[in-house]
PDB file of C-alpha atoms in Angstrom:
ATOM      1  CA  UNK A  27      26.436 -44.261 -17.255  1.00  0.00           C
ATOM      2  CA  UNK A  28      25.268 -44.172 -13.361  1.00  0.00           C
ATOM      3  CA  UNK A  29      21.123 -43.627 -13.285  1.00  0.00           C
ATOM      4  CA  UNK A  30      19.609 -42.573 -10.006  1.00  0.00           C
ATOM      5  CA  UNK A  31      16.138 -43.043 -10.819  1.00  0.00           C
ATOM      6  CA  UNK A  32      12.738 -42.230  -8.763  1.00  0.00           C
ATOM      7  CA  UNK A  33      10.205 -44.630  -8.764  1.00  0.00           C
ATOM      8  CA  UNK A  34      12.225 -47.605  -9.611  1.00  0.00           C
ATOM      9  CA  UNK A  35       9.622 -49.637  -8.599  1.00  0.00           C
ATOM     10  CA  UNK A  36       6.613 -48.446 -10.358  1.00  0.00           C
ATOM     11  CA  UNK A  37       5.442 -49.175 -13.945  1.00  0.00           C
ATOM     12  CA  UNK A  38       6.961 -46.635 -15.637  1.00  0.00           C
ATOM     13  CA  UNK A  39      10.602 -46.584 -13.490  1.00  0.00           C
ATOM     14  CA  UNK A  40      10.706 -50.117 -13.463  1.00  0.00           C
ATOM     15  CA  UNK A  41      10.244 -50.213 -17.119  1.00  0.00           C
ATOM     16  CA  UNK A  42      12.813 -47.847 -17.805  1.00  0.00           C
ATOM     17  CA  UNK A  43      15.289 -49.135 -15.235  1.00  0.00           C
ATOM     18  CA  UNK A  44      14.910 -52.591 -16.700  1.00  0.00           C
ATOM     19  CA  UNK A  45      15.421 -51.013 -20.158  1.00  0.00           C
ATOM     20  CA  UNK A  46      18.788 -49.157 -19.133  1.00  0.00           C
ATOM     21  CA  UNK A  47      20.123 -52.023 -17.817  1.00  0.00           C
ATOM     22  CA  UNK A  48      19.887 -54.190 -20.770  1.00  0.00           C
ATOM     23  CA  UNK A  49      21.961 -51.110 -22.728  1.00  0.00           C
ATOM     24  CA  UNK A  50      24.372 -51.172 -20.077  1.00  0.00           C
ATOM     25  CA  UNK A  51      23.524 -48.446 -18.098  1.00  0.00           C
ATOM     26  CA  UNK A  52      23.519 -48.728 -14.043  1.00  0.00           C
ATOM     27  CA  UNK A  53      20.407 -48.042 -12.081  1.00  0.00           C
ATOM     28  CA  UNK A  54      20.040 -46.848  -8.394  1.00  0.00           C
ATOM     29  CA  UNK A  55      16.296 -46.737  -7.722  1.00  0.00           C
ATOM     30  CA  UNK A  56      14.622 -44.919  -5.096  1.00  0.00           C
ATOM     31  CA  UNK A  57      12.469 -47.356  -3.255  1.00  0.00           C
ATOM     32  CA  UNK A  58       9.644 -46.624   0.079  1.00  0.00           C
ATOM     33  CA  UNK A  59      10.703 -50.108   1.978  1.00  0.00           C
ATOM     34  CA  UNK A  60      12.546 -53.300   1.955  1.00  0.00           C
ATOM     35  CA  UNK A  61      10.345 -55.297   0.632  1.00  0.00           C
ATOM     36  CA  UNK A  62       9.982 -53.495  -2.710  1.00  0.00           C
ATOM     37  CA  UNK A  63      13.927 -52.583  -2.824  1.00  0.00           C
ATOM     38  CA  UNK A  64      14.264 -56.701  -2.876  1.00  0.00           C
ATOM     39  CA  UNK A  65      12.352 -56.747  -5.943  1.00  0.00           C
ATOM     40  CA  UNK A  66      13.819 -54.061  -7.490  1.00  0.00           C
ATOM     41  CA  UNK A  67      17.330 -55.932  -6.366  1.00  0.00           C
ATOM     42  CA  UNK A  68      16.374 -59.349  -8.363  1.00  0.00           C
ATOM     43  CA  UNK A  69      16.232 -57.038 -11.579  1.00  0.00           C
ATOM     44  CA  UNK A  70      19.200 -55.313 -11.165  1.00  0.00           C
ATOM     45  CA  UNK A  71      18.488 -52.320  -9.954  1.00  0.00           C
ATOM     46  CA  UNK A  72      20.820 -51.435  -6.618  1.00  0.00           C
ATOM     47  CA  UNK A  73      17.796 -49.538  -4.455  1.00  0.00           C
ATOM     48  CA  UNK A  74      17.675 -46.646  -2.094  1.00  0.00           C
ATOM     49  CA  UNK A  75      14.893 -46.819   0.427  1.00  0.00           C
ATOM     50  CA  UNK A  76      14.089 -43.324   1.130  1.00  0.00           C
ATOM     51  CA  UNK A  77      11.170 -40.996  -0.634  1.00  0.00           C
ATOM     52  CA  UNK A  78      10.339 -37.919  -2.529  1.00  0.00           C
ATOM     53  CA  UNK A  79      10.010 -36.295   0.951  1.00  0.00           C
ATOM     54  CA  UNK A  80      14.207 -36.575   2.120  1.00  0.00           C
ATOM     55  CA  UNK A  81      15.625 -33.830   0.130  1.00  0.00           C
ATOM     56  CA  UNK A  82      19.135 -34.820   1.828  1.00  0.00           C
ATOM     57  CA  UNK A  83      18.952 -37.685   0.097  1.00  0.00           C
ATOM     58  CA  UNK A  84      17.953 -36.832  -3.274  1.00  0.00           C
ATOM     59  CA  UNK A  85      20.876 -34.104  -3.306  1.00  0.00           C
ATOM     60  CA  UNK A  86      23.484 -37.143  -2.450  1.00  0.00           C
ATOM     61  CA  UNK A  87      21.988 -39.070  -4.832  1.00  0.00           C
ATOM     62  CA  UNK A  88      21.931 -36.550  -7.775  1.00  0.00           C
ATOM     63  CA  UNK A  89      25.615 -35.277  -7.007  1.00  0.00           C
ATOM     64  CA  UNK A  90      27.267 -39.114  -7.025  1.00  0.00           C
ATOM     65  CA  UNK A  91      24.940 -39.977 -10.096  1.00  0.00           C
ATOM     66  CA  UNK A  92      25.710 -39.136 -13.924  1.00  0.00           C
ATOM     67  CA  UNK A  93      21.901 -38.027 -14.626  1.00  0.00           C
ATOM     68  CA  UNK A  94      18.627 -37.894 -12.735  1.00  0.00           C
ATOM     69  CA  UNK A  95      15.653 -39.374 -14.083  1.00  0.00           C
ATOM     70  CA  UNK A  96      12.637 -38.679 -12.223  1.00  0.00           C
ATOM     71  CA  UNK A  97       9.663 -41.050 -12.739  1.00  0.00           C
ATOM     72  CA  UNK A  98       7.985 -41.133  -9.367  1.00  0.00           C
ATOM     73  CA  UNK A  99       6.252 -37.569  -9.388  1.00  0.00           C
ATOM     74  CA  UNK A 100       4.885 -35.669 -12.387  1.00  0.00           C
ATOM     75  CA  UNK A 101       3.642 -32.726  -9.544  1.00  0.00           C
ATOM     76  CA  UNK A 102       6.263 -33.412  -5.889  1.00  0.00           C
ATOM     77  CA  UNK A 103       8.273 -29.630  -6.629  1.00  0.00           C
ATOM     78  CA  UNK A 104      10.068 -30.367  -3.151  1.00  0.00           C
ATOM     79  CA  UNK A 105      11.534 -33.395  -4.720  1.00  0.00           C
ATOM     80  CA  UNK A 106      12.565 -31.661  -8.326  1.00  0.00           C
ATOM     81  CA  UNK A 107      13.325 -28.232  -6.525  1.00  0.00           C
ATOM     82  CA  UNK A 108      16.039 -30.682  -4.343  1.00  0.00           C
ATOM     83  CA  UNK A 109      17.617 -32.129  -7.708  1.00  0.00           C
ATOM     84  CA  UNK A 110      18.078 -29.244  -9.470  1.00  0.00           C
ATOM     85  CA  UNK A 111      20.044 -27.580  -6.315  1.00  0.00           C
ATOM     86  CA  UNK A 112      22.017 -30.350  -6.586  1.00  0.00           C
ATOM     87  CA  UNK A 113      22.748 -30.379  -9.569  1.00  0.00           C
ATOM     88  CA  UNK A 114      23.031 -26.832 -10.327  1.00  0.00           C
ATOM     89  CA  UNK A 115      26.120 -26.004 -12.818  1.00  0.00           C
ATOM     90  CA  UNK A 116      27.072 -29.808 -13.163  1.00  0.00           C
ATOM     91  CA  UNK A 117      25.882 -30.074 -17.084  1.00  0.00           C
ATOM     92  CA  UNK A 118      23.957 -33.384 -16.186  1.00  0.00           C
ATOM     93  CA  UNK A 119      20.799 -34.368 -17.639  1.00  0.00           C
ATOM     94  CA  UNK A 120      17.661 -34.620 -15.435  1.00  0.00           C
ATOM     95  CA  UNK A 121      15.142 -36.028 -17.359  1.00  0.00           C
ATOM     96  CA  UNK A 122      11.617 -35.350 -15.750  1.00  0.00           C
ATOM     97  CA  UNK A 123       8.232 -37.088 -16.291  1.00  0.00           C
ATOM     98  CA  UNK A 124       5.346 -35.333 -16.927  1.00  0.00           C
ATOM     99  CA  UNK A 125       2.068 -36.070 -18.971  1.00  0.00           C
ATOM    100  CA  UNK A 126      -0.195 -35.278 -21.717  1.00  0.00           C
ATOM    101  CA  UNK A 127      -2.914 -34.477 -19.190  1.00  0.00           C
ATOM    102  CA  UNK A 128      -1.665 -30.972 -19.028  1.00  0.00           C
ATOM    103  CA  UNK A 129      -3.428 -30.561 -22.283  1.00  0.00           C
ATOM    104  CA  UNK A 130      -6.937 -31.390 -21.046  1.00  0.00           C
ATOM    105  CA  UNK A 131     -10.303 -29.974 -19.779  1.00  0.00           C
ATOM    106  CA  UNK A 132     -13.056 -31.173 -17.743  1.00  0.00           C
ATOM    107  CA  UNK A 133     -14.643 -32.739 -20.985  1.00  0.00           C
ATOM    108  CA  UNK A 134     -17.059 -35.111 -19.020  1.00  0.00           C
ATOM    109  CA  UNK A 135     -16.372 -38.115 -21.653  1.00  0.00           C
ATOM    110  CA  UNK A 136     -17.205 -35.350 -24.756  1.00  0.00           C
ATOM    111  CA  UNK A 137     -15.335 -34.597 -27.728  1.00  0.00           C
ATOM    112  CA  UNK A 138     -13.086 -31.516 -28.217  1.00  0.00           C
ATOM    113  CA  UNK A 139     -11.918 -31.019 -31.516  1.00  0.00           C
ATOM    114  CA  UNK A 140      -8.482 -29.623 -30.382  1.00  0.00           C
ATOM    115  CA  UNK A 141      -4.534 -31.303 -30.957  1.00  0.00           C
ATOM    116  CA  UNK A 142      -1.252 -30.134 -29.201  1.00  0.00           C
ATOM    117  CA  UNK A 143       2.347 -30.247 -30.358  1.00  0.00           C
ATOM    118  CA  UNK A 144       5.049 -29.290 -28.512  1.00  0.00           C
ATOM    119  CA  UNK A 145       4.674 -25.714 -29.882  1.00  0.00           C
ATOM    120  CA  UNK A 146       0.849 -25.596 -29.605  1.00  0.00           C
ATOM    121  CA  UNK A 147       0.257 -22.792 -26.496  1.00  0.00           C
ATOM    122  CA  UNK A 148      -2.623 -24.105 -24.566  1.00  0.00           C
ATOM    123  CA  UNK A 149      -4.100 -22.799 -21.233  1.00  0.00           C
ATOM    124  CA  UNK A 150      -4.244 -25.542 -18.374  1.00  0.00           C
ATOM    125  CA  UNK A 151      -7.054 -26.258 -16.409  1.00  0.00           C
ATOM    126  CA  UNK A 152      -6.926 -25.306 -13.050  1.00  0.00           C
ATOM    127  CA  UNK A 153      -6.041 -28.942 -11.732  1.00  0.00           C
ATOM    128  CA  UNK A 154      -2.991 -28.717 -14.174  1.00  0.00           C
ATOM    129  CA  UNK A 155      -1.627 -25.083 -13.343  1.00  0.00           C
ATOM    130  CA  UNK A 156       1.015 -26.451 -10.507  1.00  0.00           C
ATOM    131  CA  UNK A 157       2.235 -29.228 -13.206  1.00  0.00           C
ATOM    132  CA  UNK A 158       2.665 -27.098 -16.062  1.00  0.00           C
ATOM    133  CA  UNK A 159       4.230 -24.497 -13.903  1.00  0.00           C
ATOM    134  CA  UNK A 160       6.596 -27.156 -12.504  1.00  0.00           C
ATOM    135  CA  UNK A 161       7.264 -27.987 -15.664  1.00  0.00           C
ATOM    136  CA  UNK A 162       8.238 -24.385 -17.061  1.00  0.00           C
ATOM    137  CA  UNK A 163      10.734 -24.176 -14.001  1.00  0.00           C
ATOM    138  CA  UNK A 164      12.242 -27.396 -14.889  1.00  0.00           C
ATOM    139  CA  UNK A 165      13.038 -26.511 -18.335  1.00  0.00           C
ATOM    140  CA  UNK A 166      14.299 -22.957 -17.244  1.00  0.00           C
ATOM    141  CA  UNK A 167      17.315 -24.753 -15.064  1.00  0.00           C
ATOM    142  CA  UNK A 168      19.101 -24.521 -18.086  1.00  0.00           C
ATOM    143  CA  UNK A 169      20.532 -20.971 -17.322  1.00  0.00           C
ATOM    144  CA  UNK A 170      21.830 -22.876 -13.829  1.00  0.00           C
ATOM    145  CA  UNK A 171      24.012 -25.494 -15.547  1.00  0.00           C
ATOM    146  CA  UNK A 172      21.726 -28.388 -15.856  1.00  0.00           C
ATOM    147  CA  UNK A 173      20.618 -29.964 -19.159  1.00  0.00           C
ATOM    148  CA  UNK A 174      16.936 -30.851 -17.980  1.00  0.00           C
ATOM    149  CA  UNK A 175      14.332 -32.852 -20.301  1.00  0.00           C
ATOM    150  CA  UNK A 176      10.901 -33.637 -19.927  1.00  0.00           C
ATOM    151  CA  UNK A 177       8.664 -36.578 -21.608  1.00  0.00           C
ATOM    152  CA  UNK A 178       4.748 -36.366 -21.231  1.00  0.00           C
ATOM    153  CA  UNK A 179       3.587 -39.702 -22.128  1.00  0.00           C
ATOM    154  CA  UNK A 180      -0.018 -39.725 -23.224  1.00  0.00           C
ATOM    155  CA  UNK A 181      -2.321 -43.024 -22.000  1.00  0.00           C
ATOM    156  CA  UNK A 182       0.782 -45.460 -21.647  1.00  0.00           C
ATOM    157  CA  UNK A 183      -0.582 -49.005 -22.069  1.00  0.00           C
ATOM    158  CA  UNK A 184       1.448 -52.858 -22.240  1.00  0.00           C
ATOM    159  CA  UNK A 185       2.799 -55.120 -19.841  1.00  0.00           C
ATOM    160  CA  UNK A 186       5.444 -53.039 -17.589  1.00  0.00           C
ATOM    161  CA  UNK A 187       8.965 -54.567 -17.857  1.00  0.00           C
ATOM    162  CA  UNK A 188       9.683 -54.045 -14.185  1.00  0.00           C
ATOM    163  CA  UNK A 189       7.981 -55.059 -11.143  1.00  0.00           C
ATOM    164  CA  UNK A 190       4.860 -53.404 -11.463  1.00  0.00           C
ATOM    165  CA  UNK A 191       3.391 -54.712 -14.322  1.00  0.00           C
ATOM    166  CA  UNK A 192       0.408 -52.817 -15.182  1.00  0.00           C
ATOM    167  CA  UNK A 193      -0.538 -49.135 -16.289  1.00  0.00           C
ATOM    168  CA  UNK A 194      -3.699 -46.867 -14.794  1.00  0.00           C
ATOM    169  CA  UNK A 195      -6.009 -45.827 -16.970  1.00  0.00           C
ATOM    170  CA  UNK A 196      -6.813 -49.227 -19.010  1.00  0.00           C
ATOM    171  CA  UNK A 197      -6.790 -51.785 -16.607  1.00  0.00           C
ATOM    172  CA  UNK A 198      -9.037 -49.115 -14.179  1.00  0.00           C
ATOM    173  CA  UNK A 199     -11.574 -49.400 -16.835  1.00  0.00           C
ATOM    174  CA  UNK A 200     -11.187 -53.601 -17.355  1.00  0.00           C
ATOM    175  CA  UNK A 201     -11.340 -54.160 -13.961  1.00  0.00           C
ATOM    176  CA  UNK A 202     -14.413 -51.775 -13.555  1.00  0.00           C
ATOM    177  CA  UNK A 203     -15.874 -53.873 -16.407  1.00  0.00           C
ATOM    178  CA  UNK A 204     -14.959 -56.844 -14.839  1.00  0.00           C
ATOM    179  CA  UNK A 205     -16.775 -55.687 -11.522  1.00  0.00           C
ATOM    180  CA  UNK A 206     -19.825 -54.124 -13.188  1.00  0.00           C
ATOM    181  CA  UNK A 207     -20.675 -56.458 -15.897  1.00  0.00           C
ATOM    182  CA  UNK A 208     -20.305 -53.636 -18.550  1.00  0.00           C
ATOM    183  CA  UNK A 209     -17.356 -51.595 -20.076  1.00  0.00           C
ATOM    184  CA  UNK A 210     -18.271 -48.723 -18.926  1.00  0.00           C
ATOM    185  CA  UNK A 211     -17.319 -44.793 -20.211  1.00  0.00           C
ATOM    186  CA  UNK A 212     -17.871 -41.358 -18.996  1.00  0.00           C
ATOM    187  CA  UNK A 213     -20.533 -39.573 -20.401  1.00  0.00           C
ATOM    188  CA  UNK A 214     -20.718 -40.704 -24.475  1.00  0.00           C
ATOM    189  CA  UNK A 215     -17.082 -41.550 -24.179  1.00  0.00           C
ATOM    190  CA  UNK A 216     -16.501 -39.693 -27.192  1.00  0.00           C
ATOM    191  CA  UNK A 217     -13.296 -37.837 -25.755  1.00  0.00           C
ATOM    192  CA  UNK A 218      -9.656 -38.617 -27.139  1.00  0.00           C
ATOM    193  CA  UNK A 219      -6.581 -39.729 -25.883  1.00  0.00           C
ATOM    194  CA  UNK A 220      -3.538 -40.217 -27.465  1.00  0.00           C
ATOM    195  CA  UNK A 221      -1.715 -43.622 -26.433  1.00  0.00           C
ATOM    196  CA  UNK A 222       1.751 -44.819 -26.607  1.00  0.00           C
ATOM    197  CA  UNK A 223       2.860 -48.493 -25.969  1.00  0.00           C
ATOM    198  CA  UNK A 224       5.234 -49.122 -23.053  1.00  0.00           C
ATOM    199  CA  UNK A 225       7.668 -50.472 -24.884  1.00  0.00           C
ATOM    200  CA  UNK A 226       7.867 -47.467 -27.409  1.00  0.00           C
ATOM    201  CA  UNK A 227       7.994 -45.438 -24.613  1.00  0.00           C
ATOM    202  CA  UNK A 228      11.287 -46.465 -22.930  1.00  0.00           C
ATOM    203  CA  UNK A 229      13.479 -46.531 -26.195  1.00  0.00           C
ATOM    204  CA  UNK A 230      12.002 -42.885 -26.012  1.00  0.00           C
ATOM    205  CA  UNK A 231      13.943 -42.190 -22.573  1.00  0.00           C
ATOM    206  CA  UNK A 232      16.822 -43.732 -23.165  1.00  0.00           C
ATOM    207  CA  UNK A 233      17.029 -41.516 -27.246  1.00  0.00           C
ATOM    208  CA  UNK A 234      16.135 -38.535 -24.860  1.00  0.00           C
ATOM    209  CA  UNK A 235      18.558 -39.170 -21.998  1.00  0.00           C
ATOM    210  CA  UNK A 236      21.323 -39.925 -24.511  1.00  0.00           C
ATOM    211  CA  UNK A 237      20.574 -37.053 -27.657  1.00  0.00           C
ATOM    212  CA  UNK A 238      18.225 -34.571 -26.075  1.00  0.00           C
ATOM    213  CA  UNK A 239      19.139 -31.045 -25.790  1.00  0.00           C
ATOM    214  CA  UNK A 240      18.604 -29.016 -22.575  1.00  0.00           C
ATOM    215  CA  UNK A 241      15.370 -27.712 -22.523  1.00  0.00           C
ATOM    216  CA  UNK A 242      13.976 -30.284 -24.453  1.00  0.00           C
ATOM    217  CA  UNK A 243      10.357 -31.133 -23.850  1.00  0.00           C
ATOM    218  CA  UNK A 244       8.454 -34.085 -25.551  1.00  0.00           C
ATOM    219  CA  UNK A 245       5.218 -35.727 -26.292  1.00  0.00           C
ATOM    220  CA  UNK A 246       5.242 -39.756 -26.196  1.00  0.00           C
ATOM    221  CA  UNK A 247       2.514 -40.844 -28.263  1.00  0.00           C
ATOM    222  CA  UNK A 248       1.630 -43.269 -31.203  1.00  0.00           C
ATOM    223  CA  UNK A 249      -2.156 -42.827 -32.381  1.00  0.00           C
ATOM    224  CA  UNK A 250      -4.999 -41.907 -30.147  1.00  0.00           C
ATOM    225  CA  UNK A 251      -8.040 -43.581 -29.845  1.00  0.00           C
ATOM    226  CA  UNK A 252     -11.502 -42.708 -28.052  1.00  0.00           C
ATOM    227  CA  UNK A 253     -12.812 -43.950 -24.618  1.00  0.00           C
ATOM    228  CA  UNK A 254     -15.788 -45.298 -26.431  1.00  0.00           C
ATOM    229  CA  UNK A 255     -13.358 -47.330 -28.960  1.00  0.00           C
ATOM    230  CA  UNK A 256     -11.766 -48.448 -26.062  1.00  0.00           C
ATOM    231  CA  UNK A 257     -14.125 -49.388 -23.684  1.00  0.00           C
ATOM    232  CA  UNK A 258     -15.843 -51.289 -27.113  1.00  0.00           C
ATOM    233  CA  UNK A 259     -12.639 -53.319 -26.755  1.00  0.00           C
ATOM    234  CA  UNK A 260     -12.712 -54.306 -23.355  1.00  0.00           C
ATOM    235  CA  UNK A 261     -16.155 -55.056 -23.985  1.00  0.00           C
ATOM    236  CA  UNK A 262     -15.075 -57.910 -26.610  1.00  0.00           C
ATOM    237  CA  UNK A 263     -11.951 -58.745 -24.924  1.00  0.00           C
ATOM    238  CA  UNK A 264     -14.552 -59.978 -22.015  1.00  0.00           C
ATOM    239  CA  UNK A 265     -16.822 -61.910 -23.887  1.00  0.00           C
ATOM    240  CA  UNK A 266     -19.685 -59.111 -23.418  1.00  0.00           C
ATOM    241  CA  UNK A 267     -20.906 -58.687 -26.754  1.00  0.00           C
ATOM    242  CA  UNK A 268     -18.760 -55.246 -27.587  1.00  0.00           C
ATOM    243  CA  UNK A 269     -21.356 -53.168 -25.860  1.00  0.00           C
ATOM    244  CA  UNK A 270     -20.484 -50.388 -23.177  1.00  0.00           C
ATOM    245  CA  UNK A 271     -22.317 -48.184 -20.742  1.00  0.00           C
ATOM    246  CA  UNK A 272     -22.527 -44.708 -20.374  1.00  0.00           C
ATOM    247  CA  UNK A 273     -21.711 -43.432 -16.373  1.00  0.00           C
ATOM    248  CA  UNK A 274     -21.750 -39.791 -14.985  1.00  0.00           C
ATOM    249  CA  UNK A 275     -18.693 -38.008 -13.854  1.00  0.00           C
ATOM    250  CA  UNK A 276     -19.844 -39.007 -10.559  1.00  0.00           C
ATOM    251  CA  UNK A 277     -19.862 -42.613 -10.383  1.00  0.00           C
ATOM    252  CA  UNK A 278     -16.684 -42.756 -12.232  1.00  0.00           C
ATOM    253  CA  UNK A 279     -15.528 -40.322  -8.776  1.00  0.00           C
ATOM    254  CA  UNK A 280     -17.027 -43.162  -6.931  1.00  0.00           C
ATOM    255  CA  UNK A 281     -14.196 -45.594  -8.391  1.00  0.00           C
ATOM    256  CA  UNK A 282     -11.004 -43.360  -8.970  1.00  0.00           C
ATOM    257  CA  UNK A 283     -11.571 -40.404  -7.257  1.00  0.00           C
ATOM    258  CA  UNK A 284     -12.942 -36.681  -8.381  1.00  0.00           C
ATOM    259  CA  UNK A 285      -9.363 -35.710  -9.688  1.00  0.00           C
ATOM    260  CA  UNK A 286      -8.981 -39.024 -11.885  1.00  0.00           C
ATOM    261  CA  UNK A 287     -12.143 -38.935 -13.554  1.00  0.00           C
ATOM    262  CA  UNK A 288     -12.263 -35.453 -14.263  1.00  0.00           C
ATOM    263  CA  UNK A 289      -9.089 -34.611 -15.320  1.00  0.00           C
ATOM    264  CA  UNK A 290      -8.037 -38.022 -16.824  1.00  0.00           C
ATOM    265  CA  UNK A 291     -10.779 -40.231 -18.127  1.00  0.00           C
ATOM    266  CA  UNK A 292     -13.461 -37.612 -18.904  1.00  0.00           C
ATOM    267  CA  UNK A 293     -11.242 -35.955 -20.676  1.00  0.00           C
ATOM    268  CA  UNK A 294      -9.475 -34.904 -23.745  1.00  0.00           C
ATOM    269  CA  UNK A 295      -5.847 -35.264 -24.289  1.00  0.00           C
ATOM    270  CA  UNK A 296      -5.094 -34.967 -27.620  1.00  0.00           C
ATOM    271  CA  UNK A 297      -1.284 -34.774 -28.741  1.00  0.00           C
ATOM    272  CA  UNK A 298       1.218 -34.958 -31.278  1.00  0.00           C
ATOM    273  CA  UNK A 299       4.803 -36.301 -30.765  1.00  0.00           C
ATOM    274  CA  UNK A 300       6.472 -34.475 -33.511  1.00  0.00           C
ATOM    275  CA  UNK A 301       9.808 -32.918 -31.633  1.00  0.00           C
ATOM    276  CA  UNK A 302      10.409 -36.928 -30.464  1.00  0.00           C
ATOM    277  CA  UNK A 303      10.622 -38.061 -34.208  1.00  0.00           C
ATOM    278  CA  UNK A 304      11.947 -35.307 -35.634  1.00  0.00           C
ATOM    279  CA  UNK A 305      14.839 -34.332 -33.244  1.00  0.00           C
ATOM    280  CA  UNK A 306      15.256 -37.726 -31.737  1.00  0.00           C
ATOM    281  CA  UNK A 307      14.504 -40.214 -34.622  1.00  0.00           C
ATOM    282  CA  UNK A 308      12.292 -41.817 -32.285  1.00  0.00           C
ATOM    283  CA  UNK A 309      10.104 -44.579 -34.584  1.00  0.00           C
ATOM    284  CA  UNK A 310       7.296 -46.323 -31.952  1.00  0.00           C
ATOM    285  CA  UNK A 311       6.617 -49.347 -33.289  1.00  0.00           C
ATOM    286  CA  UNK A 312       4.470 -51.443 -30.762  1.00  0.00           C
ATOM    287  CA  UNK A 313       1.121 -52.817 -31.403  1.00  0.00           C
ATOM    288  CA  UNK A 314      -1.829 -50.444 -31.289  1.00  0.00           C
ATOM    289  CA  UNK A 315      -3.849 -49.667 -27.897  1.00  0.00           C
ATOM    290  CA  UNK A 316      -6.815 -51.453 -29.449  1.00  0.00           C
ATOM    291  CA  UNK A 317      -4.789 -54.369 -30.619  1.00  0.00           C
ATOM    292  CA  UNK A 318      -2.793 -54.958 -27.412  1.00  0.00           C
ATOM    293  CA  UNK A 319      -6.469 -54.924 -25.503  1.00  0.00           C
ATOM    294  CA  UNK A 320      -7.651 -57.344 -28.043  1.00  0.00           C
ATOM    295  CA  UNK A 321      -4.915 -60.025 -28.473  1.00  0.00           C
ATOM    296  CA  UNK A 322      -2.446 -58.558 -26.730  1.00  0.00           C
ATOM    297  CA  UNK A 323      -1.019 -58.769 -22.460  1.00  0.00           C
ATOM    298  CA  UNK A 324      -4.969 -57.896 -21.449  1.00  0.00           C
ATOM    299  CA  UNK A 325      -6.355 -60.588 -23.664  1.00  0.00           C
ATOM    300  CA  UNK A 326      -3.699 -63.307 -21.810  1.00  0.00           C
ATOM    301  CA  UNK A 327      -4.545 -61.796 -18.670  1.00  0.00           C
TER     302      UNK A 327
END
């Protein structure tokens, strides 16, 4: 099978490029310059400098590929609106990225006793709206011909198999840690987020781009842990004692911006990956958040 995949060089394309090639599968990976499209060569990925902004060139890409899988962009609709034009009555799979942040509120680091399967209705937060919106036009391309499928990983953690090794949200919080002297949470750092390992997560794309129906939308996630719990980690990981430090919403702004710590790490993101098991088979596997931060690719690091 021919891939054209978006963000090829980014830790969740990279990973999933990588992982697609070893099950011989062919990648052609968007790229933004040379110098990135020569490490996505050394992998094995053939690149295509361009970006989500040259519709043109998504269209020729889509139309000469087998299936689309778009990891660059959970929110560019220019970018999906171009691929599903393109591949409008072709019956090929576009597999989308989204995420489980869809599910959350501006908790400010507080608990919310609240989980989400993919038949749970839930209201997004006003900083979600456009995604989930995107996300119900996606799924509705399947009255144009296309079989699309979306995957919302939760808080993806483990060493990226591509050329962008690392993840956001855990190794924002070790390097703040790091900087600061102190693993360091918003608010009581009681709010929940479900995790999945990186690893786990790719043998999920490739069950989904191979099995999944059209209109299929799933979860990625494999247990769920607190900010607290996982700051606590950090905390032992770097020798400081397993203590952490409360912060306000707006420090954390200071370090990752207002959108970030609002709508990611304050908050709650609770979900459930019960289509991906049931429909798919898919069995995550991969050592535990709190494990890999412990003795795992963090601990080496």
């Amino acid at each position: 099978m021919n891939i054209f995949l978006t963000g090829a060089s980014g830790y969740i394309g990279g990973s999933v490029a990588v992982h697609f090639l070893e099950n011989g599968f062919s990648v052609r990976g968007l790229v933004r310059t040379e110098e990135k499209a020569s490490l996505v060569r050394a992998r094995g990925v053939e690149p295509v400098i361009g970006s989500l902004d040259d519709g043109a060139l998504l269209k020729r890409e889509a139309i000469a590929a087998d299936a689309v899988v778009n990891t660059a962009s959970a929110d560019h609709r220019p970018a999906v609106e171009a691929f599903l034009e393109a591949l409008s009555g072709s019956g090929k799979t576009f597999l989308h990225t989204s995420g489980s942040s869809i599910v959350g509120q501006r908790d400010q680091g507080r608990y919310r006793d609240v989980e989400f399967d993919e038949d749970t209705p839930f209201e997004p937060s006003p900083a979600r709206m456009a995604r989930v919106a995107l996300n119900r036009d996606i799924l509705a391309s399947t009255e144009n011909g296309i079989c699309p499928v979306i995957i919302a990983p939760s808080l993806i953690y483990g060493a990226g198999l591509g050329v962008n090794p690392d993840s956001m949200q855990v190794p924002w919080l070790i390097d703040l840690a790091r900087c600061t002297g102190g693993a360091r949470h918003i608010g009581p750092g009681t709010n929940v987020w479900s995790n999945v390992h990186i690893q786990d997560l790719v043998g999920l794309y490739f069950m989904a781009l191979n099995h999944a129906p059209a209109g299929a939308f799933y979860y990625a996630e494999n247990g769920e842990s607190t900010m607290c719990d996982v700051c606590g980690a950090i905390s032992e990981m770097l020798d400081f004692g397993g203590e952490t430090v409360e912060m306000p919403v707006s420090e954390a702004a200071e370090h990752w911006g207002e959108g970030p710590a609002n709508d990611t790490m304050g908050s709650n993101s609770r979900v459930r990956a019960v289509r991906a098991r049931n429909e798919l088979g898919w069995a995550p596997s991969a050592p535990s958040l709190i494990e890999e931060i412990k003795s795992g690719c963090y601990a080496v690091a």
